[in-house]
Coordinates of N, CA and C in Angstrom, one line a residue:
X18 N 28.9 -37.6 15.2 CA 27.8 -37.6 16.1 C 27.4 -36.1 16.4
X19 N 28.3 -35.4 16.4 CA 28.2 -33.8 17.1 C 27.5 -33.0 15.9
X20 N 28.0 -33.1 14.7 CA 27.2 -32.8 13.6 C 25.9 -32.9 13.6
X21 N 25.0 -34.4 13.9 CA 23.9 -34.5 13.8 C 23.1 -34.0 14.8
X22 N 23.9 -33.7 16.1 CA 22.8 -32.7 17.0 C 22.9 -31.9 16.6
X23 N 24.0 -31.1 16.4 CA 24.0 -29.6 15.7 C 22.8 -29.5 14.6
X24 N 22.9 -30.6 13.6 CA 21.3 -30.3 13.1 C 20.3 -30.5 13.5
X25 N 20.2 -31.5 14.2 CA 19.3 -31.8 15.0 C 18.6 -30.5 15.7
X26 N 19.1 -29.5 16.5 CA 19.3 -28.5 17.3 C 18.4 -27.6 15.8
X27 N 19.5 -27.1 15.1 CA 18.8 -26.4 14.3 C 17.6 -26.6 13.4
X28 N 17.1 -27.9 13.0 CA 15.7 -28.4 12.8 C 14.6 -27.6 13.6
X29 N 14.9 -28.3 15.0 CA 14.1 -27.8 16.4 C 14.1 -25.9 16.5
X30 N 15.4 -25.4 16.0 CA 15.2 -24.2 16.4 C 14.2 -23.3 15.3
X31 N 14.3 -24.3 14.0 CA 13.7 -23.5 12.7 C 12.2 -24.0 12.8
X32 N 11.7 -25.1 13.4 CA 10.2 -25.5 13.6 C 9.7 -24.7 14.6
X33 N 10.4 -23.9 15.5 CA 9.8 -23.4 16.7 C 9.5 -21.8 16.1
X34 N 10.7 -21.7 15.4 CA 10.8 -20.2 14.5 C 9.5 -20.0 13.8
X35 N 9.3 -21.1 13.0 CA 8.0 -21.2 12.1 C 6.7 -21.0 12.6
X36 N 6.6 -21.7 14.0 CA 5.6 -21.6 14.8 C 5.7 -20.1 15.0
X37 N 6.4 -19.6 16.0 CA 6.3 -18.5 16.2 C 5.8 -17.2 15.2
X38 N 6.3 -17.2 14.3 CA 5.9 -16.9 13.0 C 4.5 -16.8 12.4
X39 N 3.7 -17.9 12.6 CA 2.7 -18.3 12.2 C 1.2 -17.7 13.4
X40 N 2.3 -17.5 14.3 CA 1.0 -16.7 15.5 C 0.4 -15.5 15.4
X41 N 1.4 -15.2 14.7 CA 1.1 -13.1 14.5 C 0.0 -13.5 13.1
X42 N -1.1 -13.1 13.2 CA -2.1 -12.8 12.3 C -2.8 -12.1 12.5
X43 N -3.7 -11.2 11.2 CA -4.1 -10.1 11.5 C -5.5 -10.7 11.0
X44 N -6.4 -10.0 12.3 CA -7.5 -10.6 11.9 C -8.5 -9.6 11.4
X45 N -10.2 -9.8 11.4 CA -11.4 -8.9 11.1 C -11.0 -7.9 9.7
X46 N -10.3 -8.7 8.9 CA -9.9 -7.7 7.7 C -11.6 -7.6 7.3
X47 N -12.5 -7.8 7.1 CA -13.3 -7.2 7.1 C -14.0 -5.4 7.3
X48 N -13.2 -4.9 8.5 CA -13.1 -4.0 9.1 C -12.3 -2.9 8.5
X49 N -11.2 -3.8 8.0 CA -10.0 -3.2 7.6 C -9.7 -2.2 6.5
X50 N -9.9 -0.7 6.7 CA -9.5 0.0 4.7 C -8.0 0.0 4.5
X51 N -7.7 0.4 3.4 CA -6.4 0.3 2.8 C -6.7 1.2 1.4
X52 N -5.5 2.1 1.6 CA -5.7 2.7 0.4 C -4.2 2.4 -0.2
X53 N -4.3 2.3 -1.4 CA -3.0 2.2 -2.3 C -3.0 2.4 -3.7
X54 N -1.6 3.7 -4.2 CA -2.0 4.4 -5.0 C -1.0 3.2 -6.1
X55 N -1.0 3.7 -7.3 CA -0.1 2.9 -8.4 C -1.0 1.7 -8.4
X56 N -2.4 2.2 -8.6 CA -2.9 0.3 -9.4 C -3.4 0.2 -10.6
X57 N -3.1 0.9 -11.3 CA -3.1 1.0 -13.2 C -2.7 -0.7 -13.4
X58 N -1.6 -1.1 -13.1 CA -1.0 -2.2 -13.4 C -0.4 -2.7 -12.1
X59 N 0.0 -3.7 -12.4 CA 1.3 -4.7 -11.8 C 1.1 -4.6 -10.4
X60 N 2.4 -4.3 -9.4 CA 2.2 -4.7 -8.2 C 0.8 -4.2 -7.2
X61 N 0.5 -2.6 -7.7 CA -0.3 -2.2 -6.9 C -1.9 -2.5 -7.4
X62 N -1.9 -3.3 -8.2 CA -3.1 -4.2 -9.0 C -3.3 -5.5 -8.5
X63 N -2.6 -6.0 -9.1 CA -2.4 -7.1 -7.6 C -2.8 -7.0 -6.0
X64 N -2.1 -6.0 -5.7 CA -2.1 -6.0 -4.1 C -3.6 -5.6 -3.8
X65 N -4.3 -5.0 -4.5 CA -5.8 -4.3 -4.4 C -6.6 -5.6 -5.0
X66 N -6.2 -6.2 -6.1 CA -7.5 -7.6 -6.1 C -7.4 -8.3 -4.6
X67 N -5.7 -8.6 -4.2 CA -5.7 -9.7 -3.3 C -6.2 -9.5 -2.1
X68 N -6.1 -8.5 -1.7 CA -6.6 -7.8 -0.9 C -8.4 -7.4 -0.5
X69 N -8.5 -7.2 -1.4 CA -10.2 -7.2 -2.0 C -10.8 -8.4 -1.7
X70 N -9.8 -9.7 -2.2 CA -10.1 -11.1 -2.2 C -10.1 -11.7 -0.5
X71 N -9.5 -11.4 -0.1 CA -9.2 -11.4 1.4 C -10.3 -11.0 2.6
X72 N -10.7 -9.6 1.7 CA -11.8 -9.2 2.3 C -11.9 -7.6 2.7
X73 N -10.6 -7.4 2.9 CA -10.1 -5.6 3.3 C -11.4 -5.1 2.5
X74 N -11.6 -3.8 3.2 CA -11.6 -2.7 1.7 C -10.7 -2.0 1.6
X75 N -10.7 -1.9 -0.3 CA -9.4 -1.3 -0.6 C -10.0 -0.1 -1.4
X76 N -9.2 0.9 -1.4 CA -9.0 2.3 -2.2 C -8.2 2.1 -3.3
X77 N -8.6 2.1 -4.2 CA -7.4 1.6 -5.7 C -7.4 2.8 -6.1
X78 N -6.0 3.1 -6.4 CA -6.0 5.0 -6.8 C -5.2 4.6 -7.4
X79 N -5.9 5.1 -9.1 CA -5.1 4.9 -10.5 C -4.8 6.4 -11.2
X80 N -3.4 6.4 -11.8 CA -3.3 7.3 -12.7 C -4.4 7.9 -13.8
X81 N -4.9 7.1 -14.5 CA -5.6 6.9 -15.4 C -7.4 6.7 -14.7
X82 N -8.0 7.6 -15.7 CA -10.0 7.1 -16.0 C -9.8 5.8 -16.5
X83 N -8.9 5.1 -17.4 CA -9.2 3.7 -18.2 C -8.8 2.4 -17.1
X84 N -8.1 3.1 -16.2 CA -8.0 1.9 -15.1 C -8.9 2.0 -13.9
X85 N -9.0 3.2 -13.8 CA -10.8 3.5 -13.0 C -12.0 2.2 -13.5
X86 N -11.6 2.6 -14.8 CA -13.0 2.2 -15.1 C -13.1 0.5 -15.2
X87 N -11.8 0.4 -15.1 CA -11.5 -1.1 -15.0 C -11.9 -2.1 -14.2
X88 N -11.1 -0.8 -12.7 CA -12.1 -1.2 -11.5 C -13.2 -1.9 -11.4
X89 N -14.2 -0.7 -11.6 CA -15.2 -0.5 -11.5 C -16.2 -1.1 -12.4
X90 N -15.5 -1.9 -13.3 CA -16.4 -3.3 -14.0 C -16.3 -4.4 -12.8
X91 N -15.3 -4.5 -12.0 CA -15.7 -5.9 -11.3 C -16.9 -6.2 -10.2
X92 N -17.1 -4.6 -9.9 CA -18.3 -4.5 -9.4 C -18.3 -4.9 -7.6
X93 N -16.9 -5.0 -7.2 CA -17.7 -5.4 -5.8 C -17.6 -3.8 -4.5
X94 N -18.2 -4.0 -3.5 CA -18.3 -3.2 -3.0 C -17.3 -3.1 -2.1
X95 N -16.4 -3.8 -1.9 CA -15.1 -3.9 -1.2 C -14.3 -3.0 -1.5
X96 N -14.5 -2.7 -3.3 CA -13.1 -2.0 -3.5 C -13.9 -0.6 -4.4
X97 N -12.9 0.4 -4.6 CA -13.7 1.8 -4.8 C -12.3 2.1 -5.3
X98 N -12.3 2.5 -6.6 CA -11.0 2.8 -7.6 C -11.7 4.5 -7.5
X99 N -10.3 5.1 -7.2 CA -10.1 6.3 -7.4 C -9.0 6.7 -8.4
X100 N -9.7 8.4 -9.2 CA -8.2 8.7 -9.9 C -7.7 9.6 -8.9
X101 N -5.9 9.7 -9.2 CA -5.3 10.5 -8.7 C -4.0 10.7 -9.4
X102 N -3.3 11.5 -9.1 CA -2.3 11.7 -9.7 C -1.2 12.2 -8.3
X103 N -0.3 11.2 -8.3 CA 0.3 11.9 -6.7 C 1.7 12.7 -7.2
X104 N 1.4 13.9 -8.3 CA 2.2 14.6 -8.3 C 1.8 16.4 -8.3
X105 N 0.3 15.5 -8.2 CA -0.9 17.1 -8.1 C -1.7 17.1 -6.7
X106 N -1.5 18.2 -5.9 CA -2.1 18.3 -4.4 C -3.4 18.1 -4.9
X107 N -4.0 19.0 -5.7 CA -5.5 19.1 -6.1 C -6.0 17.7 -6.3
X108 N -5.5 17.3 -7.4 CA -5.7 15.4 -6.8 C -5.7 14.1 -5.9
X109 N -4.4 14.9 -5.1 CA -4.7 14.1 -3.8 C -5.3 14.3 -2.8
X110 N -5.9 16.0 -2.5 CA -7.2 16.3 -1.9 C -8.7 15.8 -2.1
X111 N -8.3 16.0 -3.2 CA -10.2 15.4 -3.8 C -10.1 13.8 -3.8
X112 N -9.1 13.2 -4.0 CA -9.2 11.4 -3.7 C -9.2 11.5 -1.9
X113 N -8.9 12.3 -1.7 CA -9.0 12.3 0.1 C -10.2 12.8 0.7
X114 N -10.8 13.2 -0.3 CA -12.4 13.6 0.2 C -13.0 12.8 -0.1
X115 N -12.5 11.8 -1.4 CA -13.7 10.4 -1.4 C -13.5 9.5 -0.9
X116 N -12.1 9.8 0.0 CA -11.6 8.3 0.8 C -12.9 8.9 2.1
X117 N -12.6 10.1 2.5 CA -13.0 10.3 3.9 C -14.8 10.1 4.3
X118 N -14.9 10.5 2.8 CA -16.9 10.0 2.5 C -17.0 9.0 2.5
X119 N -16.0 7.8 2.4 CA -16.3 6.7 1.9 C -16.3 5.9 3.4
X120 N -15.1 6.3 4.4 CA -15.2 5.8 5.6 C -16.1 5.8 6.5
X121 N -16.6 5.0 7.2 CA -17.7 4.6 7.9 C -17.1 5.7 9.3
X122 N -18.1 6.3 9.9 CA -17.9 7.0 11.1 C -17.2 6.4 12.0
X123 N -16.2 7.3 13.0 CA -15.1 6.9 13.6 C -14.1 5.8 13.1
X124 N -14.1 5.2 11.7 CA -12.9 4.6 11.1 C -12.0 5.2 10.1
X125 N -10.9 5.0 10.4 CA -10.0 5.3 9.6 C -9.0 3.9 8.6
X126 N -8.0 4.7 7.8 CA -7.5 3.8 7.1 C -6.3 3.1 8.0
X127 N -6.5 1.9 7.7 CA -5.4 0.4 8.2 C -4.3 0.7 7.8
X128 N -4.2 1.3 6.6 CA -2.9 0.9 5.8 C -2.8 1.9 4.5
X129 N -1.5 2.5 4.1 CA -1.4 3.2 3.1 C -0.4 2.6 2.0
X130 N -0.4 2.1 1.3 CA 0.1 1.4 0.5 C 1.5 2.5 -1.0
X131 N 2.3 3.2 -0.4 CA 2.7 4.5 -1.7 C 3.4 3.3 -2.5
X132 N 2.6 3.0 -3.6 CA 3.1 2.0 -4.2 C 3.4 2.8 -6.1
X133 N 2.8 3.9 -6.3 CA 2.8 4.7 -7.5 C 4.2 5.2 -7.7
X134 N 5.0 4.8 -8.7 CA 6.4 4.9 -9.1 C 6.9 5.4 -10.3
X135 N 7.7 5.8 -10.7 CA 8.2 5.4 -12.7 C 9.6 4.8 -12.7
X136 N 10.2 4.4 -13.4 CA 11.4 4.4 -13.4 C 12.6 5.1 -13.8
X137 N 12.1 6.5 -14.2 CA 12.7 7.6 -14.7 C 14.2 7.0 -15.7
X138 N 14.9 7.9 -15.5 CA 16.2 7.8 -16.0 C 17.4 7.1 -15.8
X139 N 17.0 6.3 -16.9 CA 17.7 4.6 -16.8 C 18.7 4.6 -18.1
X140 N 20.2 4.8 -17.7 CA 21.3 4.7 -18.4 C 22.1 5.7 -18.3
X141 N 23.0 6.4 -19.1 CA 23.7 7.3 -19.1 C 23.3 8.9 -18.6
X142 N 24.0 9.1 -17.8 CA 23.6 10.8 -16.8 C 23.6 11.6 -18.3
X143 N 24.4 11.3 -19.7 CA 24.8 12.5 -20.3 C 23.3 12.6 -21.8
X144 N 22.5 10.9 -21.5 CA 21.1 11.1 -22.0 C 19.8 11.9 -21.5
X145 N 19.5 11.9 -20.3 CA 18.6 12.7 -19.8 C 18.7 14.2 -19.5
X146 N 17.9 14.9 -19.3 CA 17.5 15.9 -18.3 C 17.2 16.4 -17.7
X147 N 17.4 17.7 -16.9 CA 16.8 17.7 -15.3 C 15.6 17.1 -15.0
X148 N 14.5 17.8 -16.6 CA 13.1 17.4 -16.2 C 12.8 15.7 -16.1
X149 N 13.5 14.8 -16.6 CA 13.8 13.8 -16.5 C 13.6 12.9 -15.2
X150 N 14.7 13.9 -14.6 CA 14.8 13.6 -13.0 C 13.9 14.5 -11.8
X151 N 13.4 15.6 -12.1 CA 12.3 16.4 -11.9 C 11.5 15.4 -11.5
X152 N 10.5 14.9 -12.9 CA 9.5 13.8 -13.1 C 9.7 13.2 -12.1
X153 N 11.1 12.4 -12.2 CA 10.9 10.9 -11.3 C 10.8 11.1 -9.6
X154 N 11.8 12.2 -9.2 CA 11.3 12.4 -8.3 C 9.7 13.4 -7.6
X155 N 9.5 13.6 -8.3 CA 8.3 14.2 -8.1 C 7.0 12.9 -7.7
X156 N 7.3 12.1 -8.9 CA 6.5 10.4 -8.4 C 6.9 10.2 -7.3
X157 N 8.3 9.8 -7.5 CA 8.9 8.5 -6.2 C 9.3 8.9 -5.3
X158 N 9.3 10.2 -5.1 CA 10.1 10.9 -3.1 C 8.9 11.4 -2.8
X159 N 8.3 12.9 -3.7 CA 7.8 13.8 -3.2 C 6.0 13.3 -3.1
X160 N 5.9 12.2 -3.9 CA 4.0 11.8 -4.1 C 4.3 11.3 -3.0
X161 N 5.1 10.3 -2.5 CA 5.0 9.7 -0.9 C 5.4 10.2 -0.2
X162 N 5.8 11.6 0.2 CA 5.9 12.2 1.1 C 4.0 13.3 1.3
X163 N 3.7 13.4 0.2 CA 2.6 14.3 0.0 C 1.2 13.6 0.7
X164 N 1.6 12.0 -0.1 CA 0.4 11.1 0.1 C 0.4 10.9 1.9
X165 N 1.5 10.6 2.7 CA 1.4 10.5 3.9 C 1.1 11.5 4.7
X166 N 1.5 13.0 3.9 CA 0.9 14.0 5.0 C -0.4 13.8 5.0
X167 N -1.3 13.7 3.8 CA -2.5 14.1 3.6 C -3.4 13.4 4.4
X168 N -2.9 12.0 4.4 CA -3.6 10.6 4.9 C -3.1 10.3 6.4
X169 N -2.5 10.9 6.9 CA -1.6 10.3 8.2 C -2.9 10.6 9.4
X170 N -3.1 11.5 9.1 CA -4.6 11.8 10.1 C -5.8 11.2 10.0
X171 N -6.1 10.2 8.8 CA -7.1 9.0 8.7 C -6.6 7.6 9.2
X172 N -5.5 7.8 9.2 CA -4.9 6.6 9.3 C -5.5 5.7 11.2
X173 N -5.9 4.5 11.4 CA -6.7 4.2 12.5 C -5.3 4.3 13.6
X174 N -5.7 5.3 14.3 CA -4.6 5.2 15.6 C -4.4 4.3 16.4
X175 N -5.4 3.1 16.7 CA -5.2 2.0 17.1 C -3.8 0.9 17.1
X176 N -3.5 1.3 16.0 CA -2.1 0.4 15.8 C -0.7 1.4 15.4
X177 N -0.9 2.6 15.2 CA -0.4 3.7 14.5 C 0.6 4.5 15.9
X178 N 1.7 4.9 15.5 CA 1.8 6.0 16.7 C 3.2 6.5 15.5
X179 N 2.9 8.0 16.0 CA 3.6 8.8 15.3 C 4.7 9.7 16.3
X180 N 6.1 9.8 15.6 CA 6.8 10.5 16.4 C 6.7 12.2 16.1

């Protein structure tokens, strides 16, 4: 008998959980920009259609002209593919001057997405070198440390607070 309140109990506690859960929504994505770098492919390709699809405007910032231009066949005004390379300042200046042209007066970006990566050096420490590891961190520590300085001052202070 004690068993079945005990589940009983935790049913009740996991439907209320769910509820609770389900309250936090973010609304007027309409309103909403988002920039996110790494959308050549895969996750940060995704996250920029779904996103798009949703309604945000998104900033798609690709390695590559051929994923630019990929973009920019689908044609909607939601979304605005930029190139960049987040291991060149000069790059992430000039994608920050067409994010900042692109923003409507007194808004800033919702959301920064450092989603641009590689996988560098995968297997034996005595296969690679330094520049190996150079590379990778230069993508995956120092582009998201670069991209946040540059961007942290567009970012909408409304929901944002910086220590």
């Amino acid at each position: 008998m004690a068993f079945w309140i005990i589940c009983g109990c935790l049913i009740v506690i996991l439907l209320v959980f769910e509820w609770v859960i389900r309250q936090f929504k973010i609304g007027n994505y309409k309103s909403r920009y988002v920039l996110i770098t790494g959308c050549d492919s895969g996750f940060g390709n995704e996250l920029a259609k779904q996103l798009e699809a949703l309604g945000f405007n998104v900033f798609a910032c690709c390695l590559t002209k051929s994923a630019v231009e990929k973009f920019d066949e689908t044609g909607s005004s939601k979304q605005k593919a930029i190139e960049m390379d987040v291991t060149k300042d000069a790059s992430i200046e000039k994608a920050m001057e067409i994010v900042k042209r692109a923003l409507p007066q007194g808004k800033g970006l919702w959301a920064v997405v450092n989603n641009a990566g590689i996988s560098g050096g995968i297997g034996s420490i005595n296969l690679h070198s330094r520049k190996d590891y150079d590379d990778t961190l230069a993508v995956n520590l120092l582009g998201v440390i670069m991209i946040f300085r540059r961007h942290r001052h567009t970012l909408d202070s409304d929901h944002v607070e910086f220590a």
